[in-house]
CSV table of C-alpha atoms and ligand atoms in Angstrom, one decimal:
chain,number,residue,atom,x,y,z
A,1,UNK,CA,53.6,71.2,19.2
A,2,UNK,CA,57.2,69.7,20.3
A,3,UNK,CA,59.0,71.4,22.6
A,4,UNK,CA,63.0,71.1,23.4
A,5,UNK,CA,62.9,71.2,27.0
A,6,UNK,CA,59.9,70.3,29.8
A,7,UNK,CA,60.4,71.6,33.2
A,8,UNK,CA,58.1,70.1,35.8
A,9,UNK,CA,57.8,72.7,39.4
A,10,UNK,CA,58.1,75.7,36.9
A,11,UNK,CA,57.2,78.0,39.6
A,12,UNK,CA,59.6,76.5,42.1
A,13,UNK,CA,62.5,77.9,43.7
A,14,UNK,CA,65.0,76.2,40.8
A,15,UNK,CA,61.8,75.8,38.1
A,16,UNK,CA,61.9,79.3,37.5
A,17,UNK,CA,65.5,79.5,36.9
A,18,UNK,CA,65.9,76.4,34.3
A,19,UNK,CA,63.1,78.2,32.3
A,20,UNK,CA,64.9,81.6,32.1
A,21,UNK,CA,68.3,79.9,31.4
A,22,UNK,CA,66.7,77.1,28.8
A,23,UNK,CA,64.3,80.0,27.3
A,24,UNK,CA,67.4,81.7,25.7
A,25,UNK,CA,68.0,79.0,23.2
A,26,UNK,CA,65.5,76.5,23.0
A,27,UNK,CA,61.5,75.9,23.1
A,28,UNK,CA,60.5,75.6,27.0
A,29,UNK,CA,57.1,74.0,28.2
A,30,UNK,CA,56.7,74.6,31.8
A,31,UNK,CA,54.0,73.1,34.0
A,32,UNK,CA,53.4,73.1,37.8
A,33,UNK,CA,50.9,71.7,39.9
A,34,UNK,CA,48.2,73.6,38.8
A,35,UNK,CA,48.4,72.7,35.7
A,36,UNK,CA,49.6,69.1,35.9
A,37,UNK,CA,49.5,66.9,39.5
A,38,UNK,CA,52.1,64.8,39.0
A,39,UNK,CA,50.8,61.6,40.9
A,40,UNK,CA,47.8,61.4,38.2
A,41,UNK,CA,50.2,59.0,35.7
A,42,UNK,CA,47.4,58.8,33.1
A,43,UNK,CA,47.5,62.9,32.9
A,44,UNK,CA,50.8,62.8,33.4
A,45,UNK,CA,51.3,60.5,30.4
A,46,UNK,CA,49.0,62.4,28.8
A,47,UNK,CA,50.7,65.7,29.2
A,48,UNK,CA,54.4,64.8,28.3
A,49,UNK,CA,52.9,63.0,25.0
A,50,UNK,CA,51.3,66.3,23.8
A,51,UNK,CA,53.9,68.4,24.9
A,52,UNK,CA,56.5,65.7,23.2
A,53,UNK,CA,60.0,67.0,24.7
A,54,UNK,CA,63.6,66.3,23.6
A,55,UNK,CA,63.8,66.3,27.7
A,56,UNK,CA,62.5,67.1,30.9
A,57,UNK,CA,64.2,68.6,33.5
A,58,UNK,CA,62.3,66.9,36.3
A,59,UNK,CA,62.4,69.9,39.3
A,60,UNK,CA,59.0,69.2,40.6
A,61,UNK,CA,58.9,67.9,44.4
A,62,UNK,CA,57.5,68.1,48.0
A,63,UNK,CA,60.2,70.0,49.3
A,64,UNK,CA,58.9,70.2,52.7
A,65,UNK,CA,61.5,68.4,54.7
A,66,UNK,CA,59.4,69.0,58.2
A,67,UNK,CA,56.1,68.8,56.1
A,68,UNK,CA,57.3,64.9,54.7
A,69,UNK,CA,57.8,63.7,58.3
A,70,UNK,CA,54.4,64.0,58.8
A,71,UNK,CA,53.3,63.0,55.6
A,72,UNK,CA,54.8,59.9,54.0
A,73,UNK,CA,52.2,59.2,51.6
A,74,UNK,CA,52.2,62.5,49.7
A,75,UNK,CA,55.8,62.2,49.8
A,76,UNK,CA,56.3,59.0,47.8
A,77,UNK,CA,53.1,60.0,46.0
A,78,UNK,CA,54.9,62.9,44.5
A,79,UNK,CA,58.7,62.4,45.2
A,80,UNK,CA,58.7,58.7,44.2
A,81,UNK,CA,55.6,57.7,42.3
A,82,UNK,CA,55.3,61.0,40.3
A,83,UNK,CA,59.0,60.7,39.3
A,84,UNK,CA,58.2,57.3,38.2
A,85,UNK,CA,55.2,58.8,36.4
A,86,UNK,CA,57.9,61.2,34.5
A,87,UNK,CA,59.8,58.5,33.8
A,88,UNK,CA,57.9,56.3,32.2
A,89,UNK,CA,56.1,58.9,30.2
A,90,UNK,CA,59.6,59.8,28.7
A,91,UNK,CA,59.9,56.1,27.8
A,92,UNK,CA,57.1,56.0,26.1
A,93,UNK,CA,58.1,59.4,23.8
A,94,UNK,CA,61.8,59.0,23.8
A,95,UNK,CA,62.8,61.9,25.8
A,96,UNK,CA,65.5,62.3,28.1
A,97,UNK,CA,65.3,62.9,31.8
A,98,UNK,CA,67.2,65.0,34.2
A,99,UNK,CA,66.0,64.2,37.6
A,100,UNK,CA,67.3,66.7,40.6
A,101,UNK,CA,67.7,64.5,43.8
A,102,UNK,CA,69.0,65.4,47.2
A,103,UNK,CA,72.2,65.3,50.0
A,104,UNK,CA,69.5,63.8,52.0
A,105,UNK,CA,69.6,60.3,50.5
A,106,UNK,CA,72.8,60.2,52.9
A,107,UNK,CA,73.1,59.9,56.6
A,108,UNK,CA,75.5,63.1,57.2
A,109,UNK,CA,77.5,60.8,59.2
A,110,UNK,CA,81.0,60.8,56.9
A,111,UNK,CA,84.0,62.4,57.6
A,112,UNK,CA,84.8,63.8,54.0
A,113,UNK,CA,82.4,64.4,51.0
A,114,UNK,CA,80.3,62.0,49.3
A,115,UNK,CA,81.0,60.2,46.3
A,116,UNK,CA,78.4,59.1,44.0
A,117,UNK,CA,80.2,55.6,45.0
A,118,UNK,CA,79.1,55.8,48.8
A,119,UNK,CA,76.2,54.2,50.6
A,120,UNK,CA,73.0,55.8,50.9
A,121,UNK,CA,71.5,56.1,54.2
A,122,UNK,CA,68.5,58.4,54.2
A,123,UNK,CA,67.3,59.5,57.7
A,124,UNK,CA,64.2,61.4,56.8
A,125,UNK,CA,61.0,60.5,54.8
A,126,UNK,CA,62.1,63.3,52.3
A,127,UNK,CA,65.2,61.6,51.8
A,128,UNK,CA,63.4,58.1,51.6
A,129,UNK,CA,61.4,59.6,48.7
A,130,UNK,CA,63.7,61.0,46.9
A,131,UNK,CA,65.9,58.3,46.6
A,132,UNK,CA,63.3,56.0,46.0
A,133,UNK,CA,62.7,58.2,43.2
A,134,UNK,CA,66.4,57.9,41.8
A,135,UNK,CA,65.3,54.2,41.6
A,136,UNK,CA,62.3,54.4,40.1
A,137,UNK,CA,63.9,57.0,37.2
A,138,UNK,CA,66.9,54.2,37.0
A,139,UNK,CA,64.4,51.0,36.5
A,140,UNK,CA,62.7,53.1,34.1
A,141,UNK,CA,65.1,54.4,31.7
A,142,UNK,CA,68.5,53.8,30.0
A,143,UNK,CA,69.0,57.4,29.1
A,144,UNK,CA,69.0,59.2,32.3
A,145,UNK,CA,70.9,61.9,34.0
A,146,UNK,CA,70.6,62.1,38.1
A,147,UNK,CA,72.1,65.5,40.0
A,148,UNK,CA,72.2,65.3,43.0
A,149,UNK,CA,72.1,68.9,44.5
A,150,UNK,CA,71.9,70.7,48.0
A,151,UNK,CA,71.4,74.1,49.7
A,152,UNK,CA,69.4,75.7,47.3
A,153,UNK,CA,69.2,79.6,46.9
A,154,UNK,CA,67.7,81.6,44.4
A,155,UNK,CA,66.3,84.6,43.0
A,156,UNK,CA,62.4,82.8,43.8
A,157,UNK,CA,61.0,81.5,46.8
A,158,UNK,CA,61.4,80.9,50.5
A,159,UNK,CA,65.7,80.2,51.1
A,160,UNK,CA,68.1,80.7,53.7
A,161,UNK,CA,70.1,83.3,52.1
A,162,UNK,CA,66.3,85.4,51.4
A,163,UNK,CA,65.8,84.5,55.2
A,164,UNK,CA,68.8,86.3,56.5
A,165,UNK,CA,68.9,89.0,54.1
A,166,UNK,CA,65.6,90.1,55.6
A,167,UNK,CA,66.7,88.6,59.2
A,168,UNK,CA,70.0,90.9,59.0
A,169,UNK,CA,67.6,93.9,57.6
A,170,UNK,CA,65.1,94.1,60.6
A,171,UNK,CA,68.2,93.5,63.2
A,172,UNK,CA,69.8,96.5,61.6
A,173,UNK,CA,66.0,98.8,61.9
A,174,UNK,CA,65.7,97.9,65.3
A,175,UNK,CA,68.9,98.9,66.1
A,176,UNK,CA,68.6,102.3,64.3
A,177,UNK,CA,65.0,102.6,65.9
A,178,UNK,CA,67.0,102.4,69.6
A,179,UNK,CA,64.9,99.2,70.2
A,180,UNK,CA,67.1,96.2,72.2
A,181,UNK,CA,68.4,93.8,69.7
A,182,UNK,CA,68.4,89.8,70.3
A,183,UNK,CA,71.6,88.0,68.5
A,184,UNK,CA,70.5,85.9,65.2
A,185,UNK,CA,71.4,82.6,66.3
A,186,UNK,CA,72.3,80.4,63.5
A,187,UNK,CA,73.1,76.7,63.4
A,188,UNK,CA,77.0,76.2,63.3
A,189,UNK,CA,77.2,72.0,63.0
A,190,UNK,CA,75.5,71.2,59.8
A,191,UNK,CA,78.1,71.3,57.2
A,192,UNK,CA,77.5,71.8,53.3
A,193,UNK,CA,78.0,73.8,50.2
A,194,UNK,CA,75.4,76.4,49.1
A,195,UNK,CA,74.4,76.0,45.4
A,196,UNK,CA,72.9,79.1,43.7
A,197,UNK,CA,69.9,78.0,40.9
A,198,UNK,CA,71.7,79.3,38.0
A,199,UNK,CA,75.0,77.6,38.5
A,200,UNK,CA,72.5,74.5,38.8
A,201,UNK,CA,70.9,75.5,35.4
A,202,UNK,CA,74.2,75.5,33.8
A,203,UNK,CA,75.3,72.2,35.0
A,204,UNK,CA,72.5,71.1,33.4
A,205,UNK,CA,73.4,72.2,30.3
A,206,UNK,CA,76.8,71.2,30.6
A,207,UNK,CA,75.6,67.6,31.5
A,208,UNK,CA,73.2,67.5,28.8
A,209,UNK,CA,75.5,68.8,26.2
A,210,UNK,CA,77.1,65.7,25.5
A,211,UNK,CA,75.3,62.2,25.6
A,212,UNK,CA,76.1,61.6,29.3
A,213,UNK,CA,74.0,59.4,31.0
A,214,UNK,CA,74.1,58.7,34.8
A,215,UNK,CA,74.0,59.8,38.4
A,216,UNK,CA,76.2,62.8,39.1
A,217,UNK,CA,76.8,64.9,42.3
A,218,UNK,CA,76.3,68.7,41.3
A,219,UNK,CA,77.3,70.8,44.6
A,220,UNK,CA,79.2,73.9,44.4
A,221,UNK,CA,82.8,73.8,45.7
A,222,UNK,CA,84.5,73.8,49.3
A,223,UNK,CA,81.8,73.7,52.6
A,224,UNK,CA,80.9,75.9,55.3
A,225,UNK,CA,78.1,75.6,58.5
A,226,UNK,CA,74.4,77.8,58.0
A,227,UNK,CA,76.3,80.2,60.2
A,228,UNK,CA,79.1,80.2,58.1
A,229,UNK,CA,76.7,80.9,55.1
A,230,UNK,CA,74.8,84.0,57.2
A,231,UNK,CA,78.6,85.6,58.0
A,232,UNK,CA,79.0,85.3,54.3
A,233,UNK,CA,76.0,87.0,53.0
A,234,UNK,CA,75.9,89.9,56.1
A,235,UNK,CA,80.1,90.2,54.9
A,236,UNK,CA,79.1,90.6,51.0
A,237,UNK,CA,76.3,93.1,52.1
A,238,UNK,CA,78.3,94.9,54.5
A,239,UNK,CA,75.8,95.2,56.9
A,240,UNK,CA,76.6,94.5,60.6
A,241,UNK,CA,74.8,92.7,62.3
A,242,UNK,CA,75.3,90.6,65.7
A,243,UNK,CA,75.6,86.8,64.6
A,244,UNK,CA,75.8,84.0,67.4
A,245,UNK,CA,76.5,80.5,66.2
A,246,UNK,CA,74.1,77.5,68.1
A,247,UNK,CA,73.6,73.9,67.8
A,248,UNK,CA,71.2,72.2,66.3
A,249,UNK,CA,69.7,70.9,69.1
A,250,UNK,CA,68.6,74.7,70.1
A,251,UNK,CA,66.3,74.3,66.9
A,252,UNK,CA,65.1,70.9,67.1
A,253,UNK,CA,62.8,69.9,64.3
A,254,UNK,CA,60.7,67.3,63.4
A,255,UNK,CA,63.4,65.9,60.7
A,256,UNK,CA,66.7,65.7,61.9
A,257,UNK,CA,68.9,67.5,59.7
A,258,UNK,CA,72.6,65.5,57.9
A,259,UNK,CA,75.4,66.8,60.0
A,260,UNK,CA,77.9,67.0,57.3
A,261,UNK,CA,76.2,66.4,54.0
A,262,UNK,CA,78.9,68.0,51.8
A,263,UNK,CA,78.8,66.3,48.0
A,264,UNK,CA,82.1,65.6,46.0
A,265,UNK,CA,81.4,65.7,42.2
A,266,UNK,CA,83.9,63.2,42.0
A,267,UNK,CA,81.9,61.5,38.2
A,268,UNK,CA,81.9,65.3,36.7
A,269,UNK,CA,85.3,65.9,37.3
A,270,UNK,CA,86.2,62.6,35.5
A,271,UNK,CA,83.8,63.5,32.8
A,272,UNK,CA,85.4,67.1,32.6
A,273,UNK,CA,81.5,68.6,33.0
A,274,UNK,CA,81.8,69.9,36.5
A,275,UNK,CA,81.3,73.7,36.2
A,276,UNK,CA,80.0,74.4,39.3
A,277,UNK,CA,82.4,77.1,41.4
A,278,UNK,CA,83.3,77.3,45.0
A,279,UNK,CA,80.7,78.7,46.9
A,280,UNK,CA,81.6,81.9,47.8
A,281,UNK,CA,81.7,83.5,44.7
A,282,UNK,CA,78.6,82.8,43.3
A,283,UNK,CA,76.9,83.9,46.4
A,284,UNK,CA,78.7,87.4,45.9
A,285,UNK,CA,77.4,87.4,42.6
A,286,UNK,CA,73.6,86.5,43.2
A,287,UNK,CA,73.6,89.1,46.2
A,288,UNK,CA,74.9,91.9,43.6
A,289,UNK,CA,72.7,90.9,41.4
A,290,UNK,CA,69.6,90.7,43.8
A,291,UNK,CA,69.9,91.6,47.2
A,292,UNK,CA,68.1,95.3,46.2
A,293,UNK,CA,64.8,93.5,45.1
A,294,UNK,CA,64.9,90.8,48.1
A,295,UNK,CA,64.3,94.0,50.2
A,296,UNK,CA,62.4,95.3,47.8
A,297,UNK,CA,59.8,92.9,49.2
A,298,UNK,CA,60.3,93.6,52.8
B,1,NAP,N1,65.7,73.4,47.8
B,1,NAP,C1,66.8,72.7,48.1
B,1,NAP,O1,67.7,73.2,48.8
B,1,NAP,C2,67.0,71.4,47.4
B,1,NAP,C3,68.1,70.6,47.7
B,1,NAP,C4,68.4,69.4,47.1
B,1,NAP,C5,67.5,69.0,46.1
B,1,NAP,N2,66.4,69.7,45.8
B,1,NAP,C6,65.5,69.2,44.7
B,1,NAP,O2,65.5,70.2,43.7
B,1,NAP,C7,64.2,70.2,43.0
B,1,NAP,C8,63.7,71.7,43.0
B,1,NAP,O3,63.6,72.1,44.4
B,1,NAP,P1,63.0,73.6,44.7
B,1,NAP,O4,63.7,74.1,45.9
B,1,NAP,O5,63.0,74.4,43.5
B,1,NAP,O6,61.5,73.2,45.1
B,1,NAP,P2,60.2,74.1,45.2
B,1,NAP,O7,60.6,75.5,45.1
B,1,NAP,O8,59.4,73.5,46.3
B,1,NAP,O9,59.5,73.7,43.8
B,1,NAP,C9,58.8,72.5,43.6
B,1,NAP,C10,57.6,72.7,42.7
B,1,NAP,O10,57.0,71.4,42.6
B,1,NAP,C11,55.6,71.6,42.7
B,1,NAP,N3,54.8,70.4,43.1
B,1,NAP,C12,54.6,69.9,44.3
B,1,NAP,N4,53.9,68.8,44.3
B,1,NAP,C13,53.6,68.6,43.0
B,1,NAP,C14,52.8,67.7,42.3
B,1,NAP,N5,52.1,66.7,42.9
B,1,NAP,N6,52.7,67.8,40.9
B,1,NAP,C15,53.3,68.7,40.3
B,1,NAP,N7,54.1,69.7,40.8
B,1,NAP,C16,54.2,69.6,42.2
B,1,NAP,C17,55.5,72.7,43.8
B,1,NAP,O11,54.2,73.3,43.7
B,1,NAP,P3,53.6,74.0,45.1
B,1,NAP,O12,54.6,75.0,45.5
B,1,NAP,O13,52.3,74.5,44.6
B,1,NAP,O14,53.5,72.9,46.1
B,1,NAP,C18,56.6,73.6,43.4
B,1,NAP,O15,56.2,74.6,42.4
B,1,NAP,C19,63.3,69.2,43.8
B,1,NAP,O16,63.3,68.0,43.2
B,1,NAP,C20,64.1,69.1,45.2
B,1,NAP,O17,63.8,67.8,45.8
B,1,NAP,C21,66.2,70.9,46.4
């Protein structure tokens, strides 16, 4: 039977929220890996012909930055090929595509936000893959809307803000429990803008609510450093807990991470779609809203 919307990585950190915000209003298929392996572009066709969507929200990636770096292959196997996979089986039953891409397809190197109008410079394999996905959605379709997003955080699976919630937690235990407390160190020269997963889930629908077509930067407002972030949430919980910016060279990884890969949503402004708020205040909102069953889990 048709559906309205498809969302691929239905189980995924952002997945899960496009389903529960799309769900309110319209039919919603969602698949994930274990359902449908993206890289299998017979199945693949397969799938999206049964499932015949108005559109698929395309959320479905190796998100592994570290993991990628060692891994090319799967990485364009599933970040490039499968999104070509997607593509072309919307071509083939008319549906429209909303593919979620990446700050990483730029170098971090700038001095002010990107534009959709700037030069892409991917450093890591991650980035490689996902723009080369971009492309292949592009060379596919007419009818396609790109977002470009960044520093994800949501209600489901592993994020930053989950991390230090729980981080900030245990610190605070310890101290009660008279054991010595280490400072958490957090990186303080990798700029961005922290994007909460529903705010993402109603760009989309904002984008999609007219015909727009296109690449678009979707990134939350203003910019701050990971150590700006964990002041942020530990201020909004009122918790105390002894914070100590670093460098990123005191947590080198096997990708290196953009310096400054803050996003202006320069074609949404001109379009009058952007919704998306500063950061902060979403951020307040989502650790209202959840902070009590995040440590729920602890
Ligand atoms: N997280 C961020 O900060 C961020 C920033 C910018 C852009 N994005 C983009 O936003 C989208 C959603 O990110 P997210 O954080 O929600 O990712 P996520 O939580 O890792 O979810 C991705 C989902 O895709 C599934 N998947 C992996 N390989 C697959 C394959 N071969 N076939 C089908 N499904 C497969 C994963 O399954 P398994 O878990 O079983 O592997 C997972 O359920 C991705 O396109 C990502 O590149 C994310």
């Amino acid at each position: 039977m048709a559906c309205d919307i498809m969302v691929t990585g239905c189980r995924g950190q952002l997945g899960r929220d496009l389903v529960a915000s799309f769900s309110a209003d319209h039919s919603v298929r969602g698949v994930d890996l274990d359902e449908l392996d993206i890289r299998d572009r017979e199945r693949t066709l397969e799938a999206i012909r049964k499932a015949d969507p108005g559109t698929v929200l395309h959320a479905a990636a190796y998100t592994d930055v570290d993991g990628c770096e060692g891994n090319r292959e799967l990485a364009m196997a599933v970040n490039a090929d499968g999104a070509e996979n997607i593509a072309l089986a919307c071509r083939k039953v008319g549906a429209r595509i909303v593919y979620y891409s990446t700050d990483y397809v730029f170098d971090g190197n700038a001095d002010r936000p990107y534009t959709e109008d700037d030069q892409t410079n991917p450093q890591t394999v991650y980035g490689q893959s996902k723009l080369a996905g971009e492309q292949a959605v592009q060379n596919a379709l007419d009818d396609y809307v790109i977002l470009r997003i960044a520093w994800l955080y949501g209600r489901h699976g592993r994020n930053f803000v989950k991390t230090m919630i729980k981080l900030g937690f245990q610190q605070r235990r310890d101290r009660h429990g008279g054991r010595e407390i280490a400072p958490l160190k957090v990186v303080d020269d990798q700029l961005g803008a922290p994007c909460w997963t529903m705010d993402i889930a109603r760009q989309t629908r904002a984008v999609l609510s007219g015909r727009h077509t296109g690449l678009f930067h979707a990134t939350s407002g203003g910019e701050t450093s990971w150590y700006g972030l964990a002041q942020a949430i530990f201020a909004a919980m009122d918790i105390d807990v002894v914070v100590e910016a670093c460098t990123s060279d005191e947590f080198p990884r096997p990708a290196p991470r953009p310096k400054r890969s803050t996003l202006s949503n320069q074609r949404l402004n001109e379009a009058g779609l952007n919704v998306m708020p500063d950061w902060k205040t979403p951020l307040e909102t989502f650790l209202h809203e959840h902070s009590k069953e995040i440590l729920c889990e602890l």
